[in-house]
Coordinates of C-alpha atoms and ligand atoms in Angstrom, one line a residue:
Chain V
M18 CA 2.0 38.9 13.3
Q19 CA 2.6 39.2 16.8
F20 CA 5.6 36.9 18.0
D21 CA 5.3 35.2 21.2
E22 CA 8.5 35.0 23.1
G23 CA 9.1 31.9 24.7
D24 CA 9.3 30.8 28.5
S25 CA 13.0 30.5 29.1
D26 CA 12.6 28.0 31.9
V27 CA 12.5 25.2 29.8
T28 CA 14.9 22.5 30.5
R29 CA 16.0 20.3 27.7
P30 CA 19.2 18.5 26.6
F31 CA 21.4 20.8 24.6
L32 CA 24.1 19.5 22.4
G33 CA 25.3 22.6 20.9
F34 CA 26.2 23.1 17.3
G35 CA 26.5 20.1 14.9
L36 CA 26.8 19.3 11.3
G37 CA 25.5 16.4 9.3
L38 CA 28.3 13.7 8.9
R39 CA 28.8 13.1 5.3
T40 CA 31.3 10.6 3.2
D41 CA 33.1 13.5 1.8
H42 CA 34.2 14.8 5.2
Y43 CA 35.4 11.4 6.8
S44 CA 39.0 11.7 6.2
Y45 CA 39.2 15.6 7.3
I46 CA 37.3 14.8 10.5
L47 CA 39.6 11.7 11.3
E48 CA 42.7 13.6 10.5
N49 CA 41.9 16.9 12.1
R50 CA 39.5 16.3 14.6
P51 CA 37.6 19.6 14.0
A52 CA 35.9 21.5 16.8
V53 CA 32.1 20.5 16.2
D54 CA 30.0 19.7 19.0
W55 CA 28.3 17.0 17.5
F56 CA 27.4 15.1 14.2
E57 CA 23.9 13.9 12.9
I58 CA 24.3 10.8 10.9
L59 CA 21.8 9.5 8.3
S60 CA 20.7 6.3 9.9
E61 CA 20.0 4.5 6.7
N62 CA 23.7 5.1 5.5
Y63 CA 24.8 2.6 8.6
M64 CA 22.2 0.1 8.3
V65 CA 24.5 -2.2 6.3
P66 CA 26.1 -5.3 7.4
G67 CA 29.8 -3.9 7.8
G68 CA 32.7 -2.6 6.0
K69 CA 33.9 0.9 5.8
P70 CA 30.9 2.8 6.7
L71 CA 30.6 1.3 10.1
D72 CA 34.2 1.5 10.6
H73 CA 34.3 5.3 10.0
L74 CA 31.2 5.7 12.0
D75 CA 32.7 3.9 15.1
R76 CA 35.9 5.9 14.8
I77 CA 34.2 9.3 14.6
R78 CA 31.7 8.4 17.4
A79 CA 34.6 7.9 19.5
D80 CA 35.3 11.5 19.5
Y81 CA 32.0 13.2 19.0
A82 CA 28.3 13.2 20.2
M83 CA 26.0 11.9 17.6
V84 CA 22.3 12.0 16.9
M85 CA 20.4 9.8 14.5
H86 CA 18.4 11.0 11.5
G87 CA 16.3 8.6 9.4
V88 CA 14.3 9.2 6.1
S89 CA 12.5 5.6 5.8
L90 CA 10.3 5.0 8.9
S91 CA 7.4 6.1 6.9
I92 CA 5.7 6.8 10.0
G93 CA 2.4 8.0 8.1
S94 CA 2.3 5.1 5.8
T95 CA -0.9 2.9 5.9
D96 CA 1.2 -0.3 5.6
A97 CA 2.0 -2.1 8.6
L98 CA 5.2 -0.7 10.4
N99 CA 8.4 -2.2 8.8
M100 CA 9.4 -4.4 11.7
D101 CA 12.8 -5.5 9.7
Y102 CA 13.7 -1.6 9.3
L103 CA 13.0 -1.1 13.2
K104 CA 15.0 -4.1 14.1
D105 CA 17.9 -2.5 12.1
L106 CA 17.4 0.9 13.5
K107 CA 17.2 -0.5 17.0
Q108 CA 20.6 -2.1 16.6
L109 CA 22.2 0.8 15.1
I110 CA 20.7 2.8 18.2
Q111 CA 22.7 0.3 20.3
R112 CA 25.9 0.7 18.4
V113 CA 25.8 4.6 18.2
Q114 CA 24.1 5.4 21.6
P115 CA 22.9 8.7 19.9
G116 CA 21.5 11.6 21.8
W117 CA 18.1 10.9 20.2
V118 CA 16.6 9.6 16.9
S119 CA 14.5 11.4 14.6
D120 CA 12.6 11.1 11.3
H121 CA 10.2 12.9 9.3
L122 CA 6.3 13.4 9.9
C123 CA 5.5 11.9 6.5
W124 CA 5.0 8.8 4.6
T125 CA 7.6 7.5 2.2
S126 CA 6.3 3.9 1.1
V127 CA 3.0 2.2 0.5
N128 CA 2.4 -1.4 -0.8
G129 CA 5.7 -2.2 0.2
T130 CA 7.1 0.2 -2.4
N131 CA 9.4 2.9 -1.3
S132 CA 9.4 6.5 -3.0
H133 CA 12.6 7.5 -1.2
D134 CA 11.1 10.9 -0.9
L135 CA 9.4 12.5 2.2
L136 CA 5.8 12.9 1.1
P137 CA 3.2 15.0 3.0
L138 CA 0.1 13.8 4.6
P139 CA -3.3 15.3 4.7
Y140 CA -3.8 17.3 7.8
N141 CA -6.9 15.9 9.4
E142 CA -8.2 14.2 12.6
D143 CA -8.1 10.8 10.9
T144 CA -4.3 11.2 9.9
I145 CA -3.6 12.5 13.7
A146 CA -5.2 9.2 15.0
H147 CA -3.4 7.0 12.6
V148 CA 0.2 8.6 13.0
V149 CA -0.3 9.1 16.8
D150 CA -0.9 5.1 17.1
R151 CA 2.2 4.4 15.1
V152 CA 4.6 6.8 17.0
V153 CA 3.4 5.2 20.2
Q154 CA 4.3 1.6 18.7
V155 CA 7.6 2.8 17.3
Q156 CA 8.5 4.4 21.0
D157 CA 7.4 1.3 22.8
Y158 CA 9.6 -0.9 20.5
L159 CA 12.7 1.6 20.7
G160 CA 12.4 2.2 24.4
Q161 CA 12.6 6.1 23.7
R162 CA 11.0 8.9 22.5
I163 CA 11.5 9.9 18.9
L164 CA 11.6 13.4 17.3
L165 CA 9.6 14.2 14.2
E166 CA 10.6 16.7 11.7
N167 CA 8.5 19.0 9.4
L168 CA 8.9 18.8 5.7
S169 CA 9.3 21.2 2.8
S170 CA 6.1 20.5 0.7
Y171 CA 4.7 21.3 -2.6
V172 CA 1.1 20.1 -2.6
T173 CA -1.7 20.8 -0.2
Y174 CA -4.5 18.1 -0.1
K175 CA -8.2 18.8 -0.3
S176 CA -8.8 16.6 2.5
S177 CA -6.8 18.8 4.9
E178 CA -8.8 20.4 7.5
M179 CA -6.3 22.4 9.7
N180 CA -2.8 24.0 9.1
E181 CA 0.4 22.2 9.2
W182 CA 1.6 23.4 12.6
A183 CA -1.7 22.6 14.4
F184 CA -1.5 19.0 13.0
F185 CA 2.3 18.8 13.8
N186 CA 1.9 20.1 17.4
E187 CA -1.3 17.9 18.0
I188 CA 0.4 14.6 17.1
A189 CA 3.3 15.6 19.3
R190 CA 1.2 16.1 22.2
R191 CA -0.9 13.0 21.8
A192 CA 2.0 10.8 20.9
D193 CA 4.4 12.2 23.4
C194 CA 7.2 12.6 21.0
H195 CA 9.5 15.5 20.5
I196 CA 10.0 17.8 17.7
L197 CA 12.8 18.6 15.2
L198 CA 11.9 21.7 13.6
D199 CA 13.7 22.7 10.2
I200 CA 13.6 26.2 10.0
N201 CA 14.4 26.3 6.2
N202 CA 11.6 24.0 5.7
I203 CA 9.0 26.2 7.5
F204 CA 10.5 29.0 5.3
V205 CA 10.1 27.1 2.0
S206 CA 6.7 25.8 2.7
A207 CA 5.5 29.2 4.1
H208 CA 6.5 30.6 0.6
N209 CA 5.0 27.5 -1.4
H210 CA 1.8 27.7 0.7
H211 CA 1.5 31.3 1.3
F212 CA 1.6 31.5 5.3
D213 CA 3.3 33.6 7.8
P214 CA 6.4 31.4 9.0
L215 CA 5.9 33.1 12.6
D216 CA 2.3 31.7 12.7
Y217 CA 4.1 28.5 12.4
L218 CA 6.6 28.9 15.2
N219 CA 3.9 30.4 17.5
G220 CA 1.8 27.3 17.0
I221 CA 4.6 24.9 18.2
D222 CA 4.8 23.8 21.8
I223 CA 8.0 25.2 23.4
D224 CA 9.1 22.1 25.5
R225 CA 8.5 19.7 22.4
V226 CA 11.3 21.1 20.4
M227 CA 14.7 19.2 20.9
Q228 CA 16.5 20.1 17.7
F229 CA 16.8 22.6 14.9
H230 CA 17.7 22.0 11.2
L231 CA 19.2 24.8 8.9
A232 CA 19.9 24.2 5.3
G233 CA 19.9 26.0 1.8
H234 CA 17.1 25.8 -0.8
S235 CA 16.7 26.6 -4.3
S236 CA 14.0 28.1 -6.5
N237 CA 12.5 26.8 -9.6
G238 CA 10.8 30.1 -10.5
E239 CA 7.7 30.3 -8.3
M240 CA 8.2 27.5 -5.9
L241 CA 11.1 26.9 -3.6
I242 CA 12.6 23.4 -3.3
D243 CA 14.4 22.0 -0.5
T244 CA 17.7 20.9 -2.2
H245 CA 20.3 21.2 0.6
D246 CA 22.7 22.5 -2.1
H247 CA 23.3 26.1 -0.9
D248 CA 24.4 28.0 1.9
V249 CA 21.7 29.1 4.5
C250 CA 20.1 32.3 3.0
D251 CA 19.5 35.5 5.0
P252 CA 15.9 35.2 5.7
V253 CA 16.4 31.7 7.1
W254 CA 19.0 33.2 9.4
A255 CA 16.7 35.8 10.6
L256 CA 13.9 33.2 11.2
Y257 CA 16.4 31.2 13.1
G258 CA 17.1 34.3 15.3
T259 CA 13.3 34.3 15.9
A260 CA 13.1 30.8 16.7
L261 CA 15.6 31.1 19.3
K262 CA 13.9 33.9 21.0
R263 CA 10.8 31.7 21.4
F264 CA 12.3 28.5 22.1
G265 CA 15.5 29.1 23.9
A266 CA 18.8 27.0 23.5
V267 CA 18.1 24.4 20.9
S268 CA 20.7 22.1 19.5
T269 CA 21.2 23.3 16.0
M270 CA 22.7 21.7 12.9
I271 CA 23.3 22.5 9.2
E272 CA 22.1 20.1 6.7
R273 CA 24.1 19.7 3.3
D274 CA 23.5 17.0 1.0
D275 CA 24.6 18.3 -2.5
N276 CA 27.2 20.7 -3.9
I277 CA 29.0 20.0 -0.6
P278 CA 31.9 22.5 0.2
E279 CA 35.2 21.4 2.2
F280 CA 34.6 20.8 5.9
P281 CA 36.3 24.2 7.1
Q282 CA 33.9 26.1 4.9
L283 CA 30.8 24.4 6.4
R284 CA 32.3 24.6 9.9
Q285 CA 32.1 28.6 9.3
E286 CA 28.7 28.6 8.1
L287 CA 28.2 26.8 11.3
A288 CA 29.9 29.7 13.1
I289 CA 27.1 32.0 11.8
A290 CA 24.3 30.0 13.8
E291 CA 26.8 30.1 17.0
D292 CA 27.1 34.0 16.6
I293 CA 23.5 34.6 16.1
A294 CA 22.8 32.5 19.2
A295 CA 25.3 34.3 21.3
K296 CA 23.7 37.6 20.5
I297 CA 20.1 36.2 21.5
L298 CA 20.8 33.9 24.4
P299 CA 23.0 34.2 27.7
A300 CA 26.2 32.3 27.6
E301 CA 25.1 30.1 30.5
V302 CA 22.3 28.5 28.5
L303 CA 24.5 28.0 25.6
A304 CA 26.8 25.6 27.3
P305 CA 26.1 21.8 26.1
K306 CA 24.4 19.7 28.6
M307 CA 22.9 16.3 28.0
D308 CA 21.1 15.2 31.1
Y309 CA 17.6 14.1 30.4
D310 CA 15.6 10.8 30.6
R311 CA 14.9 9.6 27.1
T312 CA 12.6 6.7 27.9
A313 CA 9.2 7.0 26.4
Chain B
M26 CA -9.7 1.0 2.2
T27 CA -9.4 4.2 4.2
A28 CA -9.2 7.5 2.6
L29 CA -5.6 7.9 3.5
R30 CA -4.7 4.6 2.1
K31 CA -6.5 5.2 -1.3
L32 CA -4.7 8.6 -1.4
Q33 CA -1.3 7.0 -0.8
H34 CA -1.9 4.2 -3.5
E35 CA -2.8 7.1 -5.9
F36 CA 0.0 9.2 -5.0
L37 CA 2.7 6.4 -5.5
G38 CA 0.8 5.1 -8.6
Y39 CA 1.4 8.5 -10.1
L40 CA 5.3 8.5 -9.1
L41 CA 5.3 5.0 -10.7
D42 CA 3.4 5.8 -13.9
S43 CA 2.6 9.4 -14.5
S44 CA -0.4 8.4 -16.8
A45 CA -2.3 7.2 -13.4
T46 CA -3.6 10.9 -12.7
G47 CA -6.1 9.7 -10.0
I48 CA -4.0 11.7 -7.5
V49 CA -4.5 14.9 -9.2
G50 CA -8.2 15.4 -8.0
N51 CA -7.0 15.2 -4.4
I52 CA -4.6 18.2 -4.7
E53 CA -5.5 21.7 -4.6
S54 CA -4.5 24.0 -7.3
S55 CA -3.2 27.7 -6.8
P56 CA -3.5 30.4 -9.0
R57 CA 0.1 30.3 -10.0
R58 CA 0.5 26.4 -9.9
S59 CA -1.9 24.0 -10.9
A60 CA -2.2 20.5 -9.1
E61 CA -0.6 18.7 -12.2
Q62 CA 2.1 21.0 -12.0
R63 CA 2.8 20.3 -8.4
M64 CA 2.6 16.7 -8.7
T65 CA 5.2 17.0 -11.6
L66 CA 7.6 18.3 -9.0
Y67 CA 7.3 14.9 -7.0
A68 CA 7.5 12.7 -10.2
D69 CA 10.6 14.4 -11.4
A70 CA 12.4 14.2 -7.9
Y71 CA 11.5 10.5 -7.7
E72 CA 13.0 9.8 -11.0
L73 CA 16.0 11.9 -10.4
R74 CA 16.7 10.4 -7.0
L75 CA 16.6 6.8 -8.5
K76 CA 18.8 7.6 -11.4
E77 CA 21.4 9.1 -9.1
A78 CA 21.3 5.9 -7.0
L79 CA 21.8 3.8 -10.3
S80 CA 24.4 6.2 -11.7
T81 CA 26.4 6.0 -8.4
D82 CA 26.2 2.0 -8.2
Y83 CA 26.9 1.6 -11.9
E84 CA 29.4 4.2 -12.8
R85 CA 31.6 2.1 -15.0
L86 CA 28.4 0.5 -16.6
H87 CA 27.5 3.9 -17.4
G88 CA 30.8 4.8 -19.0
Y89 CA 30.9 1.5 -21.1
L90 CA 27.2 2.2 -22.3
G91 CA 27.5 5.9 -22.9
D92 CA 24.8 8.4 -21.7
D93 CA 22.1 7.4 -24.2
L94 CA 22.2 3.8 -23.5
F95 CA 22.5 4.0 -20.0
E96 CA 19.6 6.3 -19.9
T97 CA 17.6 3.8 -21.5
L98 CA 18.9 1.2 -19.0
M99 CA 17.8 3.5 -16.0
Q100 CA 14.3 4.0 -17.4
Q101 CA 13.8 0.4 -18.0
Y102 CA 15.1 -0.4 -14.4
I103 CA 12.9 2.1 -12.7
E104 CA 9.9 0.8 -14.6
N105 CA 10.6 -2.7 -14.0
Y106 CA 12.1 -2.8 -10.5
P107 CA 10.5 -0.5 -8.1
S108 CA 12.2 -0.1 -4.7
H109 CA 11.0 -2.5 -2.3
H110 CA 13.9 -1.7 0.4
P111 CA 14.0 1.3 2.9
S112 CA 17.5 2.2 1.8
L113 CA 18.4 3.5 -1.6
R114 CA 21.7 1.5 -1.2
F115 CA 19.8 -1.6 -2.3
F116 CA 17.9 -0.1 -4.9
G117 CA 20.2 -1.3 -7.9
R118 CA 20.5 -4.8 -6.7
H119 CA 18.4 -6.4 -9.3
M120 CA 20.5 -4.8 -12.2
I121 CA 22.0 -8.1 -13.4
D122 CA 18.4 -9.8 -13.7
L123 CA 17.6 -6.7 -16.1
V124 CA 20.8 -6.8 -18.3
E125 CA 20.4 -10.8 -18.7
R126 CA 16.7 -10.4 -19.4
L127 CA 15.6 -7.2 -21.5
E128 CA 17.0 -5.8 -24.9
P129 CA 19.2 -4.4 -26.0
F130 CA 21.4 -5.7 -23.0
S131 CA 20.5 -9.2 -23.2
H132 CA 22.5 -9.4 -26.5
L133 CA 25.6 -7.9 -25.0
P134 CA 27.1 -10.7 -23.0
E135 CA 29.9 -8.3 -21.7
V136 CA 27.4 -6.0 -20.2
A137 CA 26.3 -8.7 -17.9
E138 CA 29.8 -9.4 -17.0
I139 CA 30.7 -5.8 -16.2
T140 CA 27.3 -5.4 -14.1
R141 CA 28.5 -8.4 -12.1
I142 CA 31.8 -6.6 -11.5
E143 CA 30.2 -3.6 -10.2
T144 CA 27.8 -5.7 -8.1
A145 CA 30.5 -7.5 -6.4
F146 CA 32.5 -4.4 -5.5
G147 CA 29.3 -3.1 -4.0
N148 CA 28.7 -6.2 -2.1
S149 CA 32.2 -6.4 -0.9
F150 CA 32.1 -2.8 0.1
D151 CA 29.7 -3.1 3.0
A152 CA 29.7 -6.9 3.3
A153 CA 29.4 -8.1 7.2
D154 CA 32.7 -7.9 9.2
C155 CA 34.3 -11.1 10.4
Q156 CA 37.2 -12.1 12.6
G157 CA 39.5 -13.8 10.1
V158 CA 41.1 -17.0 10.6
T159 CA 44.9 -16.6 11.2
L160 CA 47.9 -18.5 9.8
D161 CA 48.7 -19.3 13.7
Q162 CA 45.4 -20.9 14.0
L163 CA 46.1 -23.0 11.0
A164 CA 49.4 -23.8 12.4
G165 CA 48.0 -25.0 15.7
L166 CA 45.6 -27.6 13.9
N167 CA 46.5 -31.5 14.3
P168 CA 47.7 -33.1 11.3
E169 CA 44.7 -35.2 11.1
A170 CA 42.4 -32.3 11.0
W171 CA 43.5 -31.2 7.8
T172 CA 41.8 -33.7 5.8
T173 CA 38.4 -33.2 7.1
M174 CA 38.8 -29.4 7.4
K175 CA 36.1 -27.2 5.6
L176 CA 36.4 -23.5 5.0
C177 CA 34.1 -20.6 5.6
F178 CA 34.8 -17.4 3.4
H179 CA 34.2 -13.8 4.3
E180 CA 30.9 -12.6 2.6
A181 CA 33.0 -10.1 0.3
V182 CA 34.8 -13.2 -1.4
Q183 CA 33.3 -13.4 -4.8
R184 CA 34.2 -15.4 -7.7
L185 CA 33.4 -14.0 -11.1
P186 CA 33.8 -16.6 -14.1
Q187 CA 33.9 -14.4 -17.3
R188 CA 34.0 -15.3 -21.0
Y189 CA 35.0 -12.0 -22.1
N190 CA 37.6 -9.4 -21.2
S191 CA 35.3 -7.5 -19.2
F192 CA 37.5 -7.1 -16.1
K193 CA 40.1 -5.4 -18.6
I194 CA 37.2 -3.0 -19.8
W195 CA 36.1 -2.2 -16.3
C196 CA 39.7 -1.8 -15.2
A197 CA 40.0 1.0 -18.1
L198 CA 37.0 2.5 -17.2
S199 CA 38.0 2.9 -13.7
N200 CA 41.2 4.4 -14.8
E201 CA 39.3 6.7 -17.1
E202 CA 41.1 5.1 -20.1
M203 CA 39.5 4.0 -23.5
P204 CA 38.3 0.5 -22.8
P205 CA 39.6 -2.3 -25.1
Q206 CA 37.5 -3.9 -27.6
K207 CA 35.6 -6.7 -26.4
T208 CA 37.2 -10.3 -26.9
A209 CA 36.6 -13.6 -26.0
Q210 CA 38.8 -14.4 -22.9
E211 CA 38.0 -17.0 -20.2
T212 CA 39.1 -16.2 -16.8
T213 CA 37.8 -16.3 -13.3
W214 CA 38.3 -13.3 -11.3
L215 CA 38.1 -13.1 -7.7
V216 CA 37.0 -9.9 -5.6
W217 CA 37.6 -9.8 -1.9
R218 CA 38.2 -7.1 0.9
Q219 CA 41.2 -6.9 2.8
D220 CA 41.6 -4.1 5.6
L221 CA 38.2 -2.9 4.6
V222 CA 39.6 -2.1 0.9
S223 CA 38.1 -4.2 -1.9
R224 CA 40.6 -6.1 -3.9
Y225 CA 40.5 -8.2 -7.2
R226 CA 42.8 -10.7 -9.1
A227 CA 42.7 -13.1 -11.8
L228 CA 42.6 -16.8 -10.7
S229 CA 44.5 -19.5 -12.3
N230 CA 42.3 -22.6 -13.4
A231 CA 43.6 -24.6 -10.8
E232 CA 43.1 -22.0 -7.9
A233 CA 39.7 -21.4 -9.4
A234 CA 38.7 -25.0 -9.2
A235 CA 40.2 -25.3 -5.9
L236 CA 37.9 -22.4 -4.5
D237 CA 34.8 -24.1 -6.3
V238 CA 35.3 -27.1 -4.3
A239 CA 36.0 -25.0 -1.0
F240 CA 32.8 -22.8 -1.8
S241 CA 30.5 -25.8 -2.2
G242 CA 31.4 -27.3 1.0
G243 CA 34.2 -29.8 0.2
T244 CA 37.0 -30.7 2.6
F245 CA 40.6 -30.0 2.1
A246 CA 40.9 -33.5 0.9
D247 CA 38.3 -33.0 -1.7
L248 CA 40.2 -29.7 -2.7
C249 CA 43.4 -31.7 -3.2
E250 CA 41.6 -34.4 -5.2
A251 CA 40.3 -31.5 -7.6
L252 CA 43.9 -30.2 -7.9
L253 CA 45.2 -33.6 -9.3
D254 CA 43.6 -32.6 -12.6
H255 CA 46.3 -29.6 -12.6
F256 CA 49.2 -30.8 -10.5
S257 CA 51.2 -34.0 -10.1
E258 CA 50.5 -36.2 -6.9
E259 CA 53.6 -35.1 -5.5
E260 CA 53.0 -31.2 -6.0
T261 CA 49.3 -31.1 -5.0
P262 CA 49.5 -31.2 -1.1
R263 CA 52.1 -28.1 -1.4
Q264 CA 50.0 -26.3 -3.9
A265 CA 46.9 -26.7 -1.8
A266 CA 48.4 -25.8 1.4
G267 CA 50.0 -22.6 -0.5
Y268 CA 46.4 -21.6 -1.7
L269 CA 44.9 -22.0 1.8
Q270 CA 47.9 -19.9 3.3
Q271 CA 47.4 -17.1 0.6
W272 CA 43.5 -17.1 1.4
I273 CA 44.1 -16.9 5.0
S274 CA 46.9 -14.3 4.8
T275 CA 44.5 -12.1 2.5
Q276 CA 41.6 -12.2 4.9
M277 CA 39.3 -14.4 2.7
V278 CA 38.7 -17.2 5.5
C279 CA 36.4 -16.5 8.6
G280 CA 36.2 -20.1 9.7
L281 CA 37.6 -23.5 9.6
S282 CA 35.3 -26.4 10.6
T283 CA 37.1 -29.7 11.7
C284 CA 36.1 -32.5 13.7
Q285 CA 38.2 -30.9 16.5
K286 CA 38.2 -27.6 18.2
L287 CA 40.8 -25.1 17.1
G288 CA 43.6 -24.9 19.6
Ligands
FE2_404 FE1 15.8 18.7 7.8

């Protein structure tokens, strides 16, 4: 596969290198104020009335940039949009003032019942039209563009008529939303569905991508599973380097949700990402900059 | 119904009940992995995720019931109470309904009591914040205002009337000690939140009665009247004022409504 290097003139906000904010690390962060450019929070964890979660959030936000990442928008569901959820999300956005807000290109609920999982959509024209319409409504309501993220998936639907990246990119273009590219999920899905991850990277518009996720996965023998319980593996680091060559400086973070190491160890893993980026991109593009118009 | 809606119905139907295999016909099989095997992965992840949420919310209940009975409980819960809230935080909120309704748990009254304790701590943890009433504000009230005064409590404040020593059992489990045998022991316990930390204590019968009156919208005068069953006419006002001061100084009270504005 031939690799397309990107056009390095793209200007996008760049937050630098971040980590997912996890409860295990609250006290370390508050006591040590470690050097990290930003944190990504899981929106639903803070969509609660009050108490410690919001208190910790406010205290950490006072010192760090943040972005918000949700799992329950259910943008691909055929239920009506959950306006209670969107109201709570908007309220949290007002509190946190995040760099941006993301969720997944998936569905999580139908008939008012939640699977609490990120379930894949069939890749066809009907789904594109359905999702685009809903992204436009969400962006109108929130008054800002959202980022959608690619999943790890384990099934292919017979009703799919195109590959995932064509589907993903078309939705981003037509809905005028941004993309959160999960490098590990591309790797996992490429293995599970037998495609070349470079085809995926080349199929995504450079200027749509605002953020990268990195994470570890596990294997059940034949399939790779997106478990976020291991370090980032070498082939995913290599794919990250390739992605940086195409997309340029993109805010990057590591997701860790299980088997969570001490904060300093996770911070060291993030330094690997910083080192890879420093070898590929000039220092001036790796200086964080946050000036852009978020309005949809 | 659109094709997408039908597919989503079938997919979720399979997660809720793996004998509903309508979804399988929509999925490509690959040489090494059949459609069924691929769907099993989602069904297993669904169950695992929900069990994780219940195990986190009901850790002491798990300790009390042991692994096997707690497994039965989780399976019954997942079957009977699918999640209707976007956040897993609220998935387990109907547990008390299950343990009071379904066998074998409905025959074990202490199980419902332990469940209420864990639910109360869960509620208290992230209940809405409020600007508490201060003792200075109380001191600033006109003497006449006291009689008509009503209290509004912080959402974390919860009363737990119990018939057994369930709180002792809960405490032992929290300290990873062997829990005591179940014995009849009527006590009302109080759970509240102070400086963002959930706390608990046993209430005397008199204080429990006073709180009952205050919670049901009674005035301070009503509260004093209820205390006449417990104290002499002479003692009552001082006792009532003492309770009020304690509730306020432990951040239980969020509002005082009187006929007059607070000074
Ligand atoms: Fe991700």
